[in-house]
Short mmCIF file of C-alpha atoms in Angstrom, two decimals:
data_model
loop_
_atom_site.label_atom_id
_atom_site.label_comp_id
_atom_site.label_asym_id
_atom_site.label_seq_id
_atom_site.Cartn_x
_atom_site.Cartn_y
_atom_site.Cartn_z
CA MET A 1 44.38 124.87 139.82
CA ALA A 2 44.71 121.65 137.95
CA ASN A 3 42.46 121.31 134.94
CA ALA A 4 41.28 117.89 136.06
CA LEU A 5 40.20 119.22 139.42
CA ARG A 6 38.24 122.09 137.96
CA ARG A 7 36.09 119.58 136.12
CA LEU A 8 35.30 117.61 139.26
CA SER A 9 35.41 120.17 142.06
CA LYS A 10 35.15 123.92 142.45
CA CYS A 11 36.26 124.18 146.06
CA GLY A 12 39.27 123.39 148.26
CA VAL A 13 41.35 120.54 150.59
CA ALA A 14 42.69 121.01 154.13
CA GLY A 15 46.36 121.07 154.84
CA PHE A 16 48.74 119.58 157.33
CA LEU A 17 47.40 119.07 160.80
CA PRO A 18 49.45 120.95 163.39
CA GLN A 19 52.25 118.81 164.79
CA VAL A 20 51.85 116.14 162.12
CA PHE A 21 55.36 114.90 162.73
CA SER A 22 56.98 113.70 165.92
CA ARG A 23 60.14 115.37 167.17
CA HIS A 24 61.75 112.03 167.83
CA GLY A 25 64.50 110.89 165.50
CA PRO A 26 63.92 107.90 163.21
CA ARG A 27 64.75 104.34 163.94
CA THR A 28 64.28 103.62 160.27
CA LEU A 29 62.93 105.63 157.35
CA PRO A 30 61.29 102.86 155.31
CA HIS A 31 59.12 105.20 153.28
CA LEU A 32 61.70 107.85 152.38
CA VAL A 33 64.00 107.19 149.47
CA CYS A 34 67.43 108.60 148.81
CA GLN A 35 67.92 108.86 145.07
CA LYS A 36 70.83 110.73 143.57
CA ARG A 37 69.71 113.87 141.81
CA ASN A 38 69.78 113.45 138.09
CA ASN A 39 69.89 116.62 136.04
CA SER A 40 69.30 114.68 132.84
CA THR A 41 66.46 115.83 130.63
CA SER A 42 65.51 112.21 129.91
CA SER A 43 61.84 111.44 130.47
CA LYS A 44 60.84 109.83 133.77
CA ILE A 45 57.43 108.90 132.34
CA LYS A 46 56.76 106.92 129.19
CA VAL A 47 53.26 106.97 127.70
CA ASP A 48 51.71 104.41 125.37
CA LEU A 49 48.32 105.65 124.13
CA ASP A 50 46.11 103.44 121.98
CA PRO A 51 43.62 105.76 120.24
CA SER A 52 41.52 102.78 119.16
CA THR A 53 40.72 101.88 122.78
CA GLY A 54 41.22 105.27 124.39
CA VAL A 55 43.55 103.72 126.96
CA ALA A 56 46.97 105.13 127.87
CA VAL A 57 49.63 103.36 129.91
CA MET A 58 51.87 105.63 131.99
CA TRP A 59 55.15 103.91 132.83
CA MET A 60 57.19 105.40 135.68
CA GLN A 61 60.85 104.95 134.68
CA SER A 62 63.06 106.73 137.18
CA PRO A 63 65.73 104.25 138.41
CA PRO A 64 66.50 102.84 140.78
CA VAL A 65 63.13 102.88 142.58
CA ASN A 66 60.87 105.56 141.07
CA SER A 67 61.39 107.80 144.09
CA LEU A 68 59.02 110.74 144.01
CA ASN A 69 61.41 113.63 143.50
CA LEU A 70 60.40 117.02 142.16
CA ASP A 71 61.19 116.07 138.57
CA LEU A 72 59.09 112.90 138.62
CA LEU A 73 56.22 114.56 140.47
CA THR A 74 56.13 117.42 137.96
CA GLU A 75 56.36 115.21 134.90
CA PHE A 76 53.71 112.85 136.28
CA THR A 77 51.26 115.70 136.79
CA THR A 78 52.03 117.34 133.44
CA THR A 79 51.61 114.03 131.62
CA LEU A 80 48.26 113.36 133.29
CA GLU A 81 47.04 116.86 132.44
CA LYS A 82 47.97 116.35 128.78
CA LEU A 83 46.07 113.06 128.70
CA GLU A 84 43.08 114.82 130.27
CA MET A 85 43.06 117.24 127.33
CA ASP A 86 43.50 114.51 124.71
CA LYS A 87 40.01 113.72 123.44
CA SER A 88 41.15 110.27 122.30
CA CYS A 89 42.07 109.26 125.87
CA ARG A 90 39.43 107.94 128.25
CA GLY A 91 41.44 105.91 130.74
CA VAL A 92 44.97 105.68 132.18
CA ILE A 93 46.84 102.69 133.57
CA ILE A 94 49.69 103.70 135.89
CA THR A 95 52.56 101.26 136.35
CA SER A 96 56.33 100.93 136.65
CA SER A 97 58.91 99.94 134.07
CA LEU A 98 61.28 98.90 136.88
CA PRO A 99 61.32 95.35 138.29
CA LYS A 100 60.01 94.65 141.79
CA ILE A 101 59.08 98.26 142.56
CA PHE A 102 56.06 100.45 141.79
CA SER A 103 57.32 103.52 143.66
CA ALA A 104 59.33 103.64 146.87
CA GLY A 105 57.91 106.97 148.05
CA LEU A 106 59.18 110.49 148.62
CA ASP A 107 62.80 111.35 147.81
CA ILE A 108 64.62 112.38 150.98
CA LEU A 109 67.09 114.54 149.06
CA GLU A 110 64.27 116.94 148.21
CA MET A 111 63.90 117.64 151.94
CA TYR A 112 67.46 117.46 153.26
CA GLN A 113 69.70 120.55 153.35
CA THR A 114 67.53 122.40 150.86
CA SER A 115 66.02 125.85 151.23
CA PRO A 116 62.56 126.44 152.69
CA GLU A 117 61.56 127.67 149.24
CA HIS A 118 62.59 124.39 147.65
CA CYS A 119 60.83 122.36 150.33
CA GLY A 120 57.68 124.36 149.67
CA GLU A 121 57.95 123.83 145.93
CA PHE A 122 58.41 120.10 146.51
CA TRP A 123 55.38 119.82 148.77
CA LYS A 124 53.22 121.77 146.34
CA ALA A 125 54.20 119.23 143.69
CA VAL A 126 53.12 116.38 146.00
CA GLN A 127 49.79 118.14 146.52
CA GLU A 128 49.37 118.76 142.81
CA LEU A 129 49.96 115.14 141.85
CA TRP A 130 47.37 113.95 144.34
CA LEU A 131 44.80 116.57 143.37
CA ASN A 132 45.14 115.77 139.68
CA LEU A 133 45.13 112.00 140.10
CA TYR A 134 42.45 111.68 142.79
CA GLY A 135 40.22 114.14 140.96
CA SER A 136 40.87 113.00 137.39
CA LYS A 137 37.87 112.74 135.08
CA LEU A 138 39.63 109.80 133.42
CA THR A 139 39.29 106.24 134.64
CA THR A 140 42.55 105.46 136.44
CA ILE A 141 43.87 102.01 137.28
CA ALA A 142 47.07 101.27 139.20
CA ALA A 143 48.95 98.26 137.87
CA ILE A 144 51.13 97.63 140.91
CA ASN A 145 53.96 95.40 139.74
CA GLY A 146 56.14 95.74 142.84
CA SER A 147 56.34 97.20 146.32
CA SER A 148 54.50 100.46 146.91
CA PRO A 149 55.16 102.02 150.34
CA ALA A 150 54.08 105.48 151.55
CA GLY A 151 54.05 107.88 148.58
CA GLY A 152 53.80 104.91 146.24
CA CYS A 153 50.77 103.72 148.19
CA LEU A 154 49.23 107.19 147.91
CA VAL A 155 49.55 107.08 144.12
CA SER A 156 47.96 103.63 144.08
CA ILE A 157 44.97 104.44 146.30
CA SER A 158 44.34 107.68 144.41
CA CYS A 159 43.37 105.58 141.39
CA ASP A 160 39.90 104.14 140.77
CA TYR A 161 41.04 100.51 140.84
CA ARG A 162 44.16 98.60 141.86
CA VAL A 163 45.61 95.42 140.36
CA MET A 164 48.67 94.10 142.20
CA ALA A 165 51.21 91.37 141.48
CA ASP A 166 50.47 88.23 143.49
CA ASN A 167 53.80 88.12 145.26
CA PRO A 168 53.94 88.00 149.09
CA ARG A 169 57.34 89.73 149.00
CA TYR A 170 55.74 92.90 147.64
CA SER A 171 54.21 95.29 150.16
CA ILE A 172 52.01 98.36 150.20
CA GLY A 173 50.88 100.79 152.88
CA LEU A 174 51.24 104.18 154.56
CA ASN A 175 54.01 103.34 157.04
CA GLU A 176 54.96 106.83 158.24
CA THR A 177 54.65 106.11 161.96
CA LEU A 178 57.65 103.78 161.79
CA LEU A 179 59.61 107.01 161.41
CA GLY A 180 57.79 108.65 164.30
CA ILE A 181 55.70 110.88 162.05
CA VAL A 182 52.04 111.10 161.10
CA ALA A 183 50.79 110.91 157.54
CA PRO A 184 49.13 114.16 156.37
CA TYR A 185 45.39 114.01 156.87
CA TRP A 186 44.73 113.96 153.12
CA PHE A 187 46.85 110.79 152.89
CA LYS A 188 44.76 109.45 155.76
CA ASP A 189 41.46 110.45 154.20
CA THR A 190 42.36 108.80 150.90
CA MET A 191 43.15 105.54 152.65
CA ALA A 192 40.05 105.72 154.86
CA ASN A 193 37.93 106.19 151.74
CA THR A 194 39.51 102.99 150.42
CA VAL A 195 39.54 100.57 153.36
CA GLY A 196 37.40 102.23 156.04
CA HIS A 197 38.07 104.21 159.19
CA ARG A 198 39.04 101.47 161.65
CA THR A 199 41.36 99.62 159.28
CA THR A 200 43.03 102.93 158.41
CA GLU A 201 43.40 103.82 162.09
CA LEU A 202 45.17 100.54 162.80
CA ALA A 203 47.29 100.74 159.65
CA LEU A 204 48.53 104.27 160.31
CA ALA A 205 49.03 103.80 164.04
CA LEU A 206 51.16 100.69 163.49
CA GLY A 207 52.89 101.88 160.32
CA LYS A 208 51.67 98.72 158.67
CA LEU A 209 53.03 97.52 155.35
CA TYR A 210 50.71 94.88 153.95
CA SER A 211 51.85 91.99 151.81
CA ALA A 212 49.97 91.62 148.54
CA PRO A 213 47.63 88.92 149.94
CA GLU A 214 46.98 90.98 153.08
CA ALA A 215 46.29 94.08 150.97
CA LEU A 216 43.65 92.16 149.03
CA THR A 217 42.04 90.94 152.24
CA ILE A 218 41.54 94.45 153.65
CA GLY A 219 40.55 95.98 150.29
CA LEU A 220 43.68 98.08 149.84
CA VAL A 221 43.98 96.48 146.40
CA ASP A 222 41.14 95.04 144.35
CA GLU A 223 42.75 92.14 142.55
CA LEU A 224 45.89 89.96 142.61
CA VAL A 225 47.24 88.38 139.44
CA PRO A 226 50.54 86.81 138.34
CA GLU A 227 53.26 89.41 138.00
CA ASP A 228 53.52 89.11 134.23
CA GLN A 229 49.78 89.69 133.84
CA VAL A 230 49.36 92.87 135.91
CA VAL A 231 49.24 95.36 133.03
CA ASN A 232 47.16 93.10 130.77
CA THR A 233 44.65 92.51 133.55
CA ALA A 234 44.46 96.24 134.19
CA ALA A 235 43.71 96.76 130.49
CA GLN A 236 40.95 94.15 130.56
CA THR A 237 39.45 95.73 133.67
CA MET A 238 39.65 99.15 132.04
CA GLY A 239 37.34 97.87 129.31
CA LYS A 240 34.64 97.18 131.90
CA TRP A 241 34.96 100.69 133.35
CA LEU A 242 34.84 102.34 129.93
CA ALA A 243 31.66 100.43 129.09
CA ILE A 244 29.85 102.53 131.71
CA ASP A 245 28.22 105.77 130.58
CA GLU A 246 31.06 108.29 130.83
CA HIS A 247 29.07 111.21 132.20
CA ALA A 248 27.35 109.09 134.85
CA ARG A 249 30.68 107.62 135.93
CA GLN A 250 32.39 111.02 136.16
CA VAL A 251 29.56 112.57 138.19
CA THR A 252 29.55 109.59 140.55
CA LYS A 253 33.30 109.83 141.03
CA ALA A 254 33.08 113.56 141.73
CA MET A 255 30.25 112.98 144.22
CA MET A 256 32.34 110.42 146.12
CA ARG A 257 35.65 112.30 146.10
CA LYS A 258 34.77 116.00 146.14
CA PRO A 259 34.54 116.37 149.95
CA THR A 260 38.04 114.94 150.38
CA ILE A 261 39.46 117.10 147.61
CA ASP A 262 37.76 120.24 148.93
CA LYS A 263 39.45 119.87 152.33
CA LEU A 264 42.91 120.37 150.85
CA LEU A 265 41.95 122.91 148.21
CA SER A 266 40.58 125.23 150.90
CA ASN A 267 43.84 125.27 152.85
CA ARG A 268 46.74 124.42 150.56
CA GLU A 269 49.01 127.27 151.63
CA ALA A 270 48.67 126.40 155.30
CA ASP A 271 49.44 122.78 154.46
CA VAL A 272 52.65 123.84 152.69
CA HIS A 273 53.60 126.23 155.52
CA ASN A 274 53.19 123.54 158.16
CA PHE A 275 55.21 121.04 156.16
CA VAL A 276 58.07 123.48 155.56
CA SER A 277 58.09 124.58 159.21
CA PHE A 278 58.46 120.98 160.29
CA ILE A 279 60.94 119.68 157.74
CA THR A 280 63.39 122.57 158.17
CA GLN A 281 63.70 122.14 161.94
CA ALA A 282 67.29 121.43 162.97
CA SER A 283 66.29 118.25 164.81
CA VAL A 284 64.48 116.89 161.76
CA GLN A 285 67.35 117.75 159.44
CA LYS A 286 69.71 115.96 161.85
CA SER A 287 67.51 112.85 161.73
CA LEU A 288 67.45 112.91 157.94
CA GLY A 289 71.23 113.27 157.90
CA MET A 290 71.57 110.24 160.18
CA TYR A 291 69.39 108.26 157.83
CA LEU A 292 71.48 109.24 154.81
CA LYS A 293 74.61 108.19 156.68
CA MET A 294 73.00 104.86 157.52
CA LEU A 295 72.16 104.30 153.87
CA LYS A 296 75.72 105.13 152.84
CA ASN A 297 77.15 102.70 155.37
CA ARG A 298 74.72 100.00 154.28
CA LYS A 299 75.73 100.41 150.65
CA GLY A 300 79.37 100.34 151.66
#
C-alpha cells in the first residue's frame, strides 16, 4: 500500500461496478489517447523543489499530450511518494510543461491488443496514482494550464485546490459516456465530493466537458487566472494552505477523504478483475481498433 495512504487511512476502496461499460461501440473516444509507446528512459516528470518554501512543482512532460500510459502513471506515483518522504517538502503543485494540455487522459495503447496481465498492471497503476494523490498528506494544487479531460480531470480533482487557465477553449470533465461507458465509481465519488451529487449525475450522464468558465461556475475548479500566471498563482495559494497548522490540516483532509479511499482499498482486486474482463472482450477490442483506425485516417 502506498506510503501516503497509510498515513491517512488504514482501510480499503471499492472497485469497478459490474457492467461499468456499455457493449456498444464508440462514436468517438474523446477521453482516450493514442500515444506511441516510447521505450526511452527519459523522465516523464520534472520536479523543482524549493527547500526554502517547502513547495515542489511536478511538471508532466510526456509529449504530445501527457497521456496516462503505464510509464507516466508509475513515474508520477513514485515521484509523489519520494516527495512524501522528503522532510523539506510540504506541498506539491502539479502542472504540465506542454502547451494547451494538462493531460489528455488514459492511453488507449495500454488497453488495445495487450495481454490481460498487462491490462491488469495498467489498471493497478491508475488505482495507485489516485490513491497516492487523493490521500496525500501533502498539500496538492493542480495548476491546469490546458485541457484536462477524463483521466486528466481525475488527476485535477484529486488535488486539494485547482487553478485553471482562463481560456474558454480549454475544457475539463469526466466525459466517459460519450464513448458509451460509465466512469468507475471512484472517479464518480471523487467528482461528487468536489461539485456535489446532482451536478456530478448530470455531468457523467451527459459526458459533459466544461469550458474553463463553466468549470469555475460549478466548482470543478476553484480559480481562473491568465494562462501565464497559473503556476505563480498556484504557488501564492500554496502559501495560504501552508500557513495552516499542518497536523490539523492533515487530520481534516483524512476525515473528509477516508470514506472514499476506503471503498476502493477494500476491493481493489475485484476492481482490477472487472476492468480486465471488460477491456479484453472481443467487441471492446474491435471498438478500440476502429478508434485507432479513425485516428490514423485523421492524421493522414
